[in-house]
Short mmCIF file of C-alpha atoms in Angstrom, two decimals:
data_model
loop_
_atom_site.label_atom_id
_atom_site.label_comp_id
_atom_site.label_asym_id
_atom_site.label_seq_id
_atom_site.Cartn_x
_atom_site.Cartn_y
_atom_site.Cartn_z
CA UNK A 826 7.47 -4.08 -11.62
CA UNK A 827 10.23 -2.34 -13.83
CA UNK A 828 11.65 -2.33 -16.76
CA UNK A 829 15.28 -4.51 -16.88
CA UNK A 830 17.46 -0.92 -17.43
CA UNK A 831 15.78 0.65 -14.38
CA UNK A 832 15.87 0.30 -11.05
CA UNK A 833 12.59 -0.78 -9.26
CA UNK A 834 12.39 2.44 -7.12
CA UNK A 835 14.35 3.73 -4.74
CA UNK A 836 15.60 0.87 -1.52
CA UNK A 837 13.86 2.11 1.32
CA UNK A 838 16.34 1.92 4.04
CA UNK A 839 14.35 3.99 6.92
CA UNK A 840 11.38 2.28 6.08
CA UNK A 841 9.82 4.68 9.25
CA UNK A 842 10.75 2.55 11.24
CA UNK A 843 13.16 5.01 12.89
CA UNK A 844 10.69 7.52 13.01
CA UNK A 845 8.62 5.14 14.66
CA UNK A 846 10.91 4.05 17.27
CA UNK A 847 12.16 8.03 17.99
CA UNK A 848 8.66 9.42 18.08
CA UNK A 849 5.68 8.12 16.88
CA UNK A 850 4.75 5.09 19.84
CA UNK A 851 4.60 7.79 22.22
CA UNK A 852 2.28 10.57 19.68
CA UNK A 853 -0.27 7.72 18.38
CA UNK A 854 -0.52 5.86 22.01
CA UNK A 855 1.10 6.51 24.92
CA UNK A 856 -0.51 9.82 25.16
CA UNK A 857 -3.75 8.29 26.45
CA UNK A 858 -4.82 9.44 30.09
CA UNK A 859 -4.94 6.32 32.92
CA UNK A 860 -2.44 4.03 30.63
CA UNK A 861 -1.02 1.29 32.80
CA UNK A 862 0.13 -2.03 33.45
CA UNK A 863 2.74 -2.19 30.90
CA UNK A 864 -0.03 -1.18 27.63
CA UNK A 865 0.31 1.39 25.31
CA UNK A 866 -3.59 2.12 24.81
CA UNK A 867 -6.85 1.23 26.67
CA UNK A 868 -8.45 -1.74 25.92
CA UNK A 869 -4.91 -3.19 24.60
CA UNK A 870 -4.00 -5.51 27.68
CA UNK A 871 -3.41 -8.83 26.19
CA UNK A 872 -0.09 -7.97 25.18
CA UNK A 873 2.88 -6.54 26.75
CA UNK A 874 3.90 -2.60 25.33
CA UNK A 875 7.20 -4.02 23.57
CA UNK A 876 5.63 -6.46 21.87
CA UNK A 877 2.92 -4.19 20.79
CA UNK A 878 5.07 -1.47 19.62
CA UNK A 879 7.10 -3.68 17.12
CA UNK A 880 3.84 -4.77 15.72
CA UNK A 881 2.48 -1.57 14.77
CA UNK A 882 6.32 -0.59 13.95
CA UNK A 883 5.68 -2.73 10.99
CA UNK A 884 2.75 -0.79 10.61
CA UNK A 885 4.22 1.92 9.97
CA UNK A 886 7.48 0.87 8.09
CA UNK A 887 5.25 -0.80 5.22
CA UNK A 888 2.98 2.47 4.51
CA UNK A 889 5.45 4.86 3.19
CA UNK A 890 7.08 1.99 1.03
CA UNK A 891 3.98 1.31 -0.63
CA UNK A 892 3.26 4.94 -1.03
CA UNK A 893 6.95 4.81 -2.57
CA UNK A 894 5.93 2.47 -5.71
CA UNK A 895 4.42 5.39 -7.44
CA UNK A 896 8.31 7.42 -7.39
CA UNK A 897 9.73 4.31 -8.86
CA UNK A 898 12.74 5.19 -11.51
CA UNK A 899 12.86 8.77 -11.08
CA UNK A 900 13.26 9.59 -6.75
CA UNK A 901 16.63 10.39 -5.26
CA UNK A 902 17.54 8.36 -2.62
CA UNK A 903 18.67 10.37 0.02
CA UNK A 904 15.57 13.22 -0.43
CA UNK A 905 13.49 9.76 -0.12
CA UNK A 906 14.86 8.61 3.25
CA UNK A 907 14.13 12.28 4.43
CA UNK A 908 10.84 12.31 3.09
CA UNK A 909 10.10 8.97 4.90
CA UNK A 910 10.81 9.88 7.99
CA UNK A 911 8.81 13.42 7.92
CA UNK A 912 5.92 11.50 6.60
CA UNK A 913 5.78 8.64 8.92
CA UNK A 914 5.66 11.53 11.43
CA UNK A 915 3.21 13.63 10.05
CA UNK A 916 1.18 11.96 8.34
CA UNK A 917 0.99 8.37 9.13
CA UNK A 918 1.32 9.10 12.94
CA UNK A 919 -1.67 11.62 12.71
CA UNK A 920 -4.13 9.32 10.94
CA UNK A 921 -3.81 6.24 12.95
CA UNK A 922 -3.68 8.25 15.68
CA UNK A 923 -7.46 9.37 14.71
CA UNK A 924 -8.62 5.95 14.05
CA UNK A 925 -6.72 3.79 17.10
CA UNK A 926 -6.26 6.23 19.50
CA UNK A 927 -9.37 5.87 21.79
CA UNK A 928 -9.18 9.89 22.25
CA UNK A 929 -8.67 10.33 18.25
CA UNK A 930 -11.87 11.61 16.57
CA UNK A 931 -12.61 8.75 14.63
CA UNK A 932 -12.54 6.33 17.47
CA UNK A 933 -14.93 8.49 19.29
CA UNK A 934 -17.39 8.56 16.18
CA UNK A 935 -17.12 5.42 15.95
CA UNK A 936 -15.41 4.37 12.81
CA UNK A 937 -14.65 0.31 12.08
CA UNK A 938 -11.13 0.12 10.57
CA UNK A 939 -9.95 -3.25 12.08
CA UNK A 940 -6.53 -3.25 10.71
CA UNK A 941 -5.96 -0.23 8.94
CA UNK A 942 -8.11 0.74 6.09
CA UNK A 943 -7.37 4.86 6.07
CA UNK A 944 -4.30 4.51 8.39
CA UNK A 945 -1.90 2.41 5.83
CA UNK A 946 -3.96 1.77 2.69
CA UNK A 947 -6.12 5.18 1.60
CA UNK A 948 -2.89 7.34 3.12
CA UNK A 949 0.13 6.00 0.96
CA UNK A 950 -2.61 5.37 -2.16
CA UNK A 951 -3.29 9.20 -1.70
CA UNK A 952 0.89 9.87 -0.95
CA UNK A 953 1.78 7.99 -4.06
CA UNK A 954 -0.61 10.13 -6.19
CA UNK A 955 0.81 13.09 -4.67
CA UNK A 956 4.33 12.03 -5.21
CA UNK A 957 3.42 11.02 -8.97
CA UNK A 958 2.18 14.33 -9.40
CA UNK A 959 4.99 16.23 -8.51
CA UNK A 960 7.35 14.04 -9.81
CA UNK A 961 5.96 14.11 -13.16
CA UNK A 962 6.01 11.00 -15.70
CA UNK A 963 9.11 8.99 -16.57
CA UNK A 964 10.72 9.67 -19.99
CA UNK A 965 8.82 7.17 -22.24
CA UNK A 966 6.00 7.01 -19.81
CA UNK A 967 3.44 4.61 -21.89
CA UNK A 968 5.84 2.25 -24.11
CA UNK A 969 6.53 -0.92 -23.27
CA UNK A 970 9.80 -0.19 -22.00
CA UNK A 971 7.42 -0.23 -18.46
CA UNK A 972 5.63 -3.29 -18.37
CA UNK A 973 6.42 -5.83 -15.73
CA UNK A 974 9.88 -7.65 -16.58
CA UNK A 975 9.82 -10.30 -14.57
CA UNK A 976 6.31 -11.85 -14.15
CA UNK A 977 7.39 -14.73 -11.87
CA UNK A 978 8.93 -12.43 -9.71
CA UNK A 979 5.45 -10.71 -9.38
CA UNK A 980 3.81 -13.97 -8.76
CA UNK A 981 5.90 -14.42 -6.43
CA UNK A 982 6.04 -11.59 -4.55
CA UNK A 983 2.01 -11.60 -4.60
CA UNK A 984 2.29 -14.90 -2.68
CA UNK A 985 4.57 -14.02 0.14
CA UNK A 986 2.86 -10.64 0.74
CA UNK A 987 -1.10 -12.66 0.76
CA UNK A 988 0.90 -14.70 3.85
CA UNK A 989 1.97 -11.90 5.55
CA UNK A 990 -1.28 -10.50 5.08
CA UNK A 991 -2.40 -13.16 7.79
CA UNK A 992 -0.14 -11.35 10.02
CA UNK A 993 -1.47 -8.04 10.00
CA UNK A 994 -5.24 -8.85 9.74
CA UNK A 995 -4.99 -12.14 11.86
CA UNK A 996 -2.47 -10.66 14.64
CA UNK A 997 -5.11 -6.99 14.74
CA UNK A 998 -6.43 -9.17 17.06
CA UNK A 999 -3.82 -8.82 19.55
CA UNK A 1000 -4.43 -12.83 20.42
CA UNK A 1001 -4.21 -16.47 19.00
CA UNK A 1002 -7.91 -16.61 19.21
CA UNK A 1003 -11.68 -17.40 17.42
CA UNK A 1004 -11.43 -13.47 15.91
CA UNK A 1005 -8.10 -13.64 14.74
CA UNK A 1006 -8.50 -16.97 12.69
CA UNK A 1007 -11.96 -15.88 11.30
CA UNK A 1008 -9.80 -12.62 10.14
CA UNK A 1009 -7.37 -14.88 8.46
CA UNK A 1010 -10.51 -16.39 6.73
CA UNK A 1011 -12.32 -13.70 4.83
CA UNK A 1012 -8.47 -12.43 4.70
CA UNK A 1013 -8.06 -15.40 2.14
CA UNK A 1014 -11.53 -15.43 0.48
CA UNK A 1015 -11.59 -11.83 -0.02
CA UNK A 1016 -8.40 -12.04 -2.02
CA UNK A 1017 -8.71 -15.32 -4.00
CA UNK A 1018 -12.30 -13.42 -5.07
CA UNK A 1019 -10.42 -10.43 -6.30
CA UNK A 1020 -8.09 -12.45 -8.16
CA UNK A 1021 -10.60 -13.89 -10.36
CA UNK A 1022 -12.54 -10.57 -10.31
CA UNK A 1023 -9.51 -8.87 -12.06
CA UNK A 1024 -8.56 -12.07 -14.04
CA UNK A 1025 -12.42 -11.85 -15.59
CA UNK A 1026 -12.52 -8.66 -16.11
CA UNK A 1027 -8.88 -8.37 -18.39
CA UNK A 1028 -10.23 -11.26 -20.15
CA UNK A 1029 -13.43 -9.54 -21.18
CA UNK A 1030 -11.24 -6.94 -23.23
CA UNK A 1031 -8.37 -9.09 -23.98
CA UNK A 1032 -9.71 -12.46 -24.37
CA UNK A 1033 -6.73 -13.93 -22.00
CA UNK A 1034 -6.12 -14.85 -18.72
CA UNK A 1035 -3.12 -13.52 -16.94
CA UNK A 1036 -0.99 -13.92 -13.98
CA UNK A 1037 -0.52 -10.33 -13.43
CA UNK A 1038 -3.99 -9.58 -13.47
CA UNK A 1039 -4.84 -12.52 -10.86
CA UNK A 1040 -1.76 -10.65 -8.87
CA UNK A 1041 -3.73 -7.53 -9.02
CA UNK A 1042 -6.57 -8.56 -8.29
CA UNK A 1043 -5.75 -10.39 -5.15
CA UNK A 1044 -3.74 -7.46 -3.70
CA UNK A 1045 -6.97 -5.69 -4.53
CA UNK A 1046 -9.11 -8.18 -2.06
CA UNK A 1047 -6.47 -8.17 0.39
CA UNK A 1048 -6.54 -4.44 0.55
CA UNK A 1049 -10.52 -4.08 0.26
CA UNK A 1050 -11.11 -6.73 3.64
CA UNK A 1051 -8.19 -5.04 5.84
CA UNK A 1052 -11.15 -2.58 7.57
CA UNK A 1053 -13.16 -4.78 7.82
CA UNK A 1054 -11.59 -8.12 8.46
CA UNK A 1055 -12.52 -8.85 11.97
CA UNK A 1056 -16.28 -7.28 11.89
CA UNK A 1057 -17.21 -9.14 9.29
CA UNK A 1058 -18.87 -13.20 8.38
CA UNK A 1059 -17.25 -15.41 5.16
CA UNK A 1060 -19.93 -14.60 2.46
CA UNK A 1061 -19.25 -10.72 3.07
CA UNK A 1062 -15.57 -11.20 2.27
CA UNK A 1063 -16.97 -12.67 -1.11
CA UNK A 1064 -18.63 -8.82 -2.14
CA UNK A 1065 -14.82 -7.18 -0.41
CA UNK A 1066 -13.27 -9.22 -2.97
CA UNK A 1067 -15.48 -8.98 -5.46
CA UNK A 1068 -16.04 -5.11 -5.41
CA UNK A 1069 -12.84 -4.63 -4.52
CA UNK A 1070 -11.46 -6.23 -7.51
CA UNK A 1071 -13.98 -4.44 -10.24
CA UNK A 1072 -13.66 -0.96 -8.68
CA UNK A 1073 -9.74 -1.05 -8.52
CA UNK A 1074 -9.29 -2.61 -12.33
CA UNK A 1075 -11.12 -0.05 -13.17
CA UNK A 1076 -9.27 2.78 -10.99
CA UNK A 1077 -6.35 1.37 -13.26
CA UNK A 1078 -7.54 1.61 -16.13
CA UNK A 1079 -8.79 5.43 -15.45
CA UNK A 1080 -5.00 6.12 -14.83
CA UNK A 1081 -4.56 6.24 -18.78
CA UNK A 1082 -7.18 8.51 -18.99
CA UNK A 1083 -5.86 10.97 -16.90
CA UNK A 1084 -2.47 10.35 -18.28
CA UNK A 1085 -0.64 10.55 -13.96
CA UNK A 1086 2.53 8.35 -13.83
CA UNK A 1087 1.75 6.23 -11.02
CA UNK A 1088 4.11 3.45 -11.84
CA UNK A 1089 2.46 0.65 -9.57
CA UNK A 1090 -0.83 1.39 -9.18
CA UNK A 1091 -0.67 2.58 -5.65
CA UNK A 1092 -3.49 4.98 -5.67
CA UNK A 1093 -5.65 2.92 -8.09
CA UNK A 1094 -5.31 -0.53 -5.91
CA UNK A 1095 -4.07 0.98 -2.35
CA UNK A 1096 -6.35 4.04 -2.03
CA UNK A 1097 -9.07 3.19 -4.34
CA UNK A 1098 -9.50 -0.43 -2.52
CA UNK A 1099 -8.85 1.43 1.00
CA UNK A 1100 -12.08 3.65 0.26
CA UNK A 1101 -14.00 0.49 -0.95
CA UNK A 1102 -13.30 -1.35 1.97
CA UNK A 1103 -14.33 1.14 4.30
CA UNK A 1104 -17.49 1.62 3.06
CA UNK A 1105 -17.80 -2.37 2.43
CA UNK A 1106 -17.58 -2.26 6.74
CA UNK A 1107 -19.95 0.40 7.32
CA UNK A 1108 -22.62 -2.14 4.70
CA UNK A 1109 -21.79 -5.31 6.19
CA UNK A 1110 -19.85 -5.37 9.74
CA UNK A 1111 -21.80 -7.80 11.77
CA UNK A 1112 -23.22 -6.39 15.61
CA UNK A 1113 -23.35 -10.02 16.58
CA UNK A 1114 -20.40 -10.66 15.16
CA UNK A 1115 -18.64 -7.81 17.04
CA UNK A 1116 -20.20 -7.66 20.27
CA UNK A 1117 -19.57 -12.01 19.95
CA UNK A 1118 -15.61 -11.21 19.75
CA UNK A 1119 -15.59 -8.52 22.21
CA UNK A 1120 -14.39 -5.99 19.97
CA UNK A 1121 -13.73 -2.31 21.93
CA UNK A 1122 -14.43 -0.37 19.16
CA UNK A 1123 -18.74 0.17 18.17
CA UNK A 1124 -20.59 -2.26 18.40
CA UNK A 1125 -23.57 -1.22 16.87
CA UNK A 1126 -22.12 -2.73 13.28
CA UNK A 1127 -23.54 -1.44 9.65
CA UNK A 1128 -26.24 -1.59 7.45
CA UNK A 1129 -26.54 -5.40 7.73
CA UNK A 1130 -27.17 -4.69 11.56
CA UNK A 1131 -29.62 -1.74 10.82
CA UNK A 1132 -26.83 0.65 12.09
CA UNK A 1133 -27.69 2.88 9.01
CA UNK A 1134 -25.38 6.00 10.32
CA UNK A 1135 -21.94 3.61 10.00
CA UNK A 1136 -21.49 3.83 6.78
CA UNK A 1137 -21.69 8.02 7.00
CA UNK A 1138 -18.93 7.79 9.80
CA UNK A 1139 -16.89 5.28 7.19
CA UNK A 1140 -17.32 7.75 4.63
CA UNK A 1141 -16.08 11.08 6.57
CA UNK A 1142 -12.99 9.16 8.19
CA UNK A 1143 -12.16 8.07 4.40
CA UNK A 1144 -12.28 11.65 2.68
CA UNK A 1145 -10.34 12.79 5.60
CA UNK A 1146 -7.68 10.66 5.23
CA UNK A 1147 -7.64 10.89 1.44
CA UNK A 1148 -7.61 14.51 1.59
CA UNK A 1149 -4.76 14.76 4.81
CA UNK A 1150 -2.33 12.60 3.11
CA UNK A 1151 -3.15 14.16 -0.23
CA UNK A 1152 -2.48 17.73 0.87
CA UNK A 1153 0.50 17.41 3.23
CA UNK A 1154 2.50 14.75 0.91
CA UNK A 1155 2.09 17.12 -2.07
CA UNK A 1156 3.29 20.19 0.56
CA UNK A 1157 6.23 17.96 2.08
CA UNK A 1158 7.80 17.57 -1.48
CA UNK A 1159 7.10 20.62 -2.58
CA UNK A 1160 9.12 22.07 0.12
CA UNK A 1161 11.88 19.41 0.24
CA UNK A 1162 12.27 20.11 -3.60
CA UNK A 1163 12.83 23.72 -3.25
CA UNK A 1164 15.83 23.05 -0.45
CA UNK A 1165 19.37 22.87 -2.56
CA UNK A 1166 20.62 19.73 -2.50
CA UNK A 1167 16.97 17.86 -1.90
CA UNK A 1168 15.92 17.84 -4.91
CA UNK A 1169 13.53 14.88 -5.34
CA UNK A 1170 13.92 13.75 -9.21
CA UNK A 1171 16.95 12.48 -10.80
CA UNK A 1172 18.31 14.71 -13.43
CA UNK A 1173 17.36 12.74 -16.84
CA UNK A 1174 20.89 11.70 -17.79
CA UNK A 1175 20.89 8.83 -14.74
CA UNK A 1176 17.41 8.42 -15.18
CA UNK A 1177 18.13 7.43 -18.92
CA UNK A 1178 20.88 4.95 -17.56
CA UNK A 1179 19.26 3.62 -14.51
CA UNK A 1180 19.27 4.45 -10.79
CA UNK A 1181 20.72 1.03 -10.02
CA UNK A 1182 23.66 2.05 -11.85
CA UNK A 1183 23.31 6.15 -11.36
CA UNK A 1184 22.32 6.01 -7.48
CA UNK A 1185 23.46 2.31 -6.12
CA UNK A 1186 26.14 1.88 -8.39
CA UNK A 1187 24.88 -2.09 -8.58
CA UNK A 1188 22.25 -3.76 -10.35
CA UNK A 1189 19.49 -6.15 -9.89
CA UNK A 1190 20.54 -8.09 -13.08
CA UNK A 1191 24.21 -7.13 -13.37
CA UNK A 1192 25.34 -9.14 -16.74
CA UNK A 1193 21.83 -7.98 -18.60
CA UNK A 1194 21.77 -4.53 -17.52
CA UNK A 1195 25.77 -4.00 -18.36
CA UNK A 1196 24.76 -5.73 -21.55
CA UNK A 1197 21.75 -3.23 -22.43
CA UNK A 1198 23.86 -0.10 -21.52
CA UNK A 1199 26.40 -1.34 -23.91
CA UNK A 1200 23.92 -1.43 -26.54
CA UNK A 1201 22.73 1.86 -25.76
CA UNK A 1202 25.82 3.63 -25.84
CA UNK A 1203 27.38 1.76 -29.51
CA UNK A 1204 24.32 1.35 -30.89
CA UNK A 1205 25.27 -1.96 -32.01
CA UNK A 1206 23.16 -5.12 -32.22
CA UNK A 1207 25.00 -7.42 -29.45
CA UNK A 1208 22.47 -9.77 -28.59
CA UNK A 1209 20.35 -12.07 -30.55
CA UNK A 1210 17.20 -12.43 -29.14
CA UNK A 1211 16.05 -15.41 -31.23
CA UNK A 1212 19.17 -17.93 -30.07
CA UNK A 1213 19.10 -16.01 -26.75
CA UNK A 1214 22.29 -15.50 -26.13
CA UNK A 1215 25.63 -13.36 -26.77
CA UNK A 1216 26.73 -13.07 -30.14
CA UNK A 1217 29.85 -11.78 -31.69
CA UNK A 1218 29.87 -8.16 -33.29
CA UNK A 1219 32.76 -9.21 -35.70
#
């Protein structure tokens, strides 16, 4: 979501998956006492360690690049790539190390997060607020220079990333099997629920019906069910979605209110929906249901199951990893800012023309945005939006 002049953020070309590879395998898994017969953790032995590894790789390279959606049109790329690869390592590494690491201390309290509730959702929501905040706003922060330019593009973005979403929910079970397709299930309800949720909700106060908003609100769902998406039965993923959806359009709209430059919602949908997802589990993960699928972690479920402590162990893992990321994000920048030469925000000059052109040297739209930055430097009229297309200044 950008405006046409600007670039979308900056291209995430470590992705952490470097760091991953280099260091963070071995500090979130190997370092488990008795490990053998080719696994990475106990209780993981369906798999072989490869195979494993390059899953949660993927893990790990998506966090930081949602995280990154709040920096869009104002971050450096090469103090980006930098700051990717320090956070993957100490931040993202730490937290899932907590929550999937059978010695980590959430583990051992006994915290559901099936497929990463705090690990990848509540820690880049709480990065990208961080990096908004010390960032600061973009230079006409609130016109409508910043709405979405290309709506299709968001629709169909939204649709490739609800598939994927089958692959990190449905493969958390480490197997082709009963828990990974019910996963994929309330994966899907969840998110068609928070669709309509958001799409209901816009229409209340604006009497329409819009794509973007069902976009929203299904990202929302998808990110509210990830805790919880193999503890739980179908009608639960209904109230995921469903809360999910209301709780996050409204984390959006409390952006404008306290005026942060988060450009695409990460901490409002990402963080917001995180939290609300892992209380969601702690309400309604399923004993039956869990001990039925032969999950490793507690099996004692939530409030559904009269398990009425879960939801306090769901709560404590969340703040945790709201405050963690919070704290050392907003301490990694600050010192990478104060390092000549790492500056993380463009000077306003390239910002004003666009890091596609400023930092890339390419654009997304190369005839359009060559176009607009003639118009901005003649100040002549050279396209007539009514015929839609190029007319002669003569």
């Amino acid at each position: 979501m950008s405006s046409t002049n600007n670039t979308n953020g900056p291209p995430v070309y470590d992705h952490g998956d470097i760091a991953w590879v280099l260091a963070s395998t071995s500090l979130v898994f190997i370092m488990v006492p008795g490990v053998d017969n080719r696994t990475l953790s106990m209780g993981v032995t369906t798999i072989p360690s490869d195979v494993y590894a390059i899953y949660q790789c993927m893990f790990a390279a998506v966090t930081p690049a949602l995280a990154l959606g709040a920096a869009a049109e104002r971050a450096r790329i090469i103090p980006t790539i930098i700051f990717i690869f320090i956070w993957t390592t100490l931040v993202y590494d730490v937290i899932a190390c907590w929550t999937w690491n059978p010695d980590g201390w959430a583990a051992k309290l006994g915290v559901l997060d099936y497929a990463g509730g705090t690990p990848v959702h509540i820690s880049s929501g709480a990065a990208a607020l961080a990096y908004a905040l010390v960032l600061g706003k973009r230079h006409g922060h609130g016109t409508d220079e910043f709405k979405p330019h290309n709506v299709a593009n968001v629709v169909l973005g939204t649709a490739l990333l609800w598939f994927g979403w089958f692959g990190f929910n449905g493969g958390s079970a480490l197997a082709a099997n009963g828990r990974a397709a019910m996963a994929c299930i309330v994966t899907n309800l969840s998110a068609s629920v928070g669709g309509l949720t958001w799409c209901f909700m816009d229409y209340r106060l604006e009497k329409k019906l819009s794509a973007l908003g069902f976009c929203s609100g299904a990202v929302a769902g998808l990110v509210c069910v990830t805790p919880g998406a193999g503890f739980i039965d179908y009608p639960s993923a209904v109230a995921f979605g469903f809360l999910g959806g209301c709780l996050c359009n409204l984390a959006v709209r409390l952006k404008h209110v306290f005026n942060y430059d988060d450009a695409l919602d990460v901490f409002a949908v990402h963080a917001v929906g995180g939290f609300t997802g892992n209380l969601l589990t702690g309400i309604f993960a399923s004993k039956s249901l869990i001990q039925m699928m032969d999950v490793t972690a507690s099996g004692d479920g939530g409030w559904i199951s009269r398990n009425w402590i879960q939801i306090a162990y769901q709560f404590a893992d969340s703040v945790a990893g709201t405050l963690y990321s919070f704290l050392m994000t907003f301490a990694i920048l600050w010192v990478m800012d104060k390092v000549p030469g790492l500056s993380i925000r463009t000077d306003p000059e390239s910002e004003a023309k666009g890091l596609d052109e400023t930092e890339l040297g390419e654009y997304a739209y190369y005839h359009v945005d060559k176009l607009i930055a003639y118009t901005k430097k003649t100040g002549e009229k050279s396209y007539d939006d009514s015929m839609n297309q190029p007319i002669s200044n003569n």
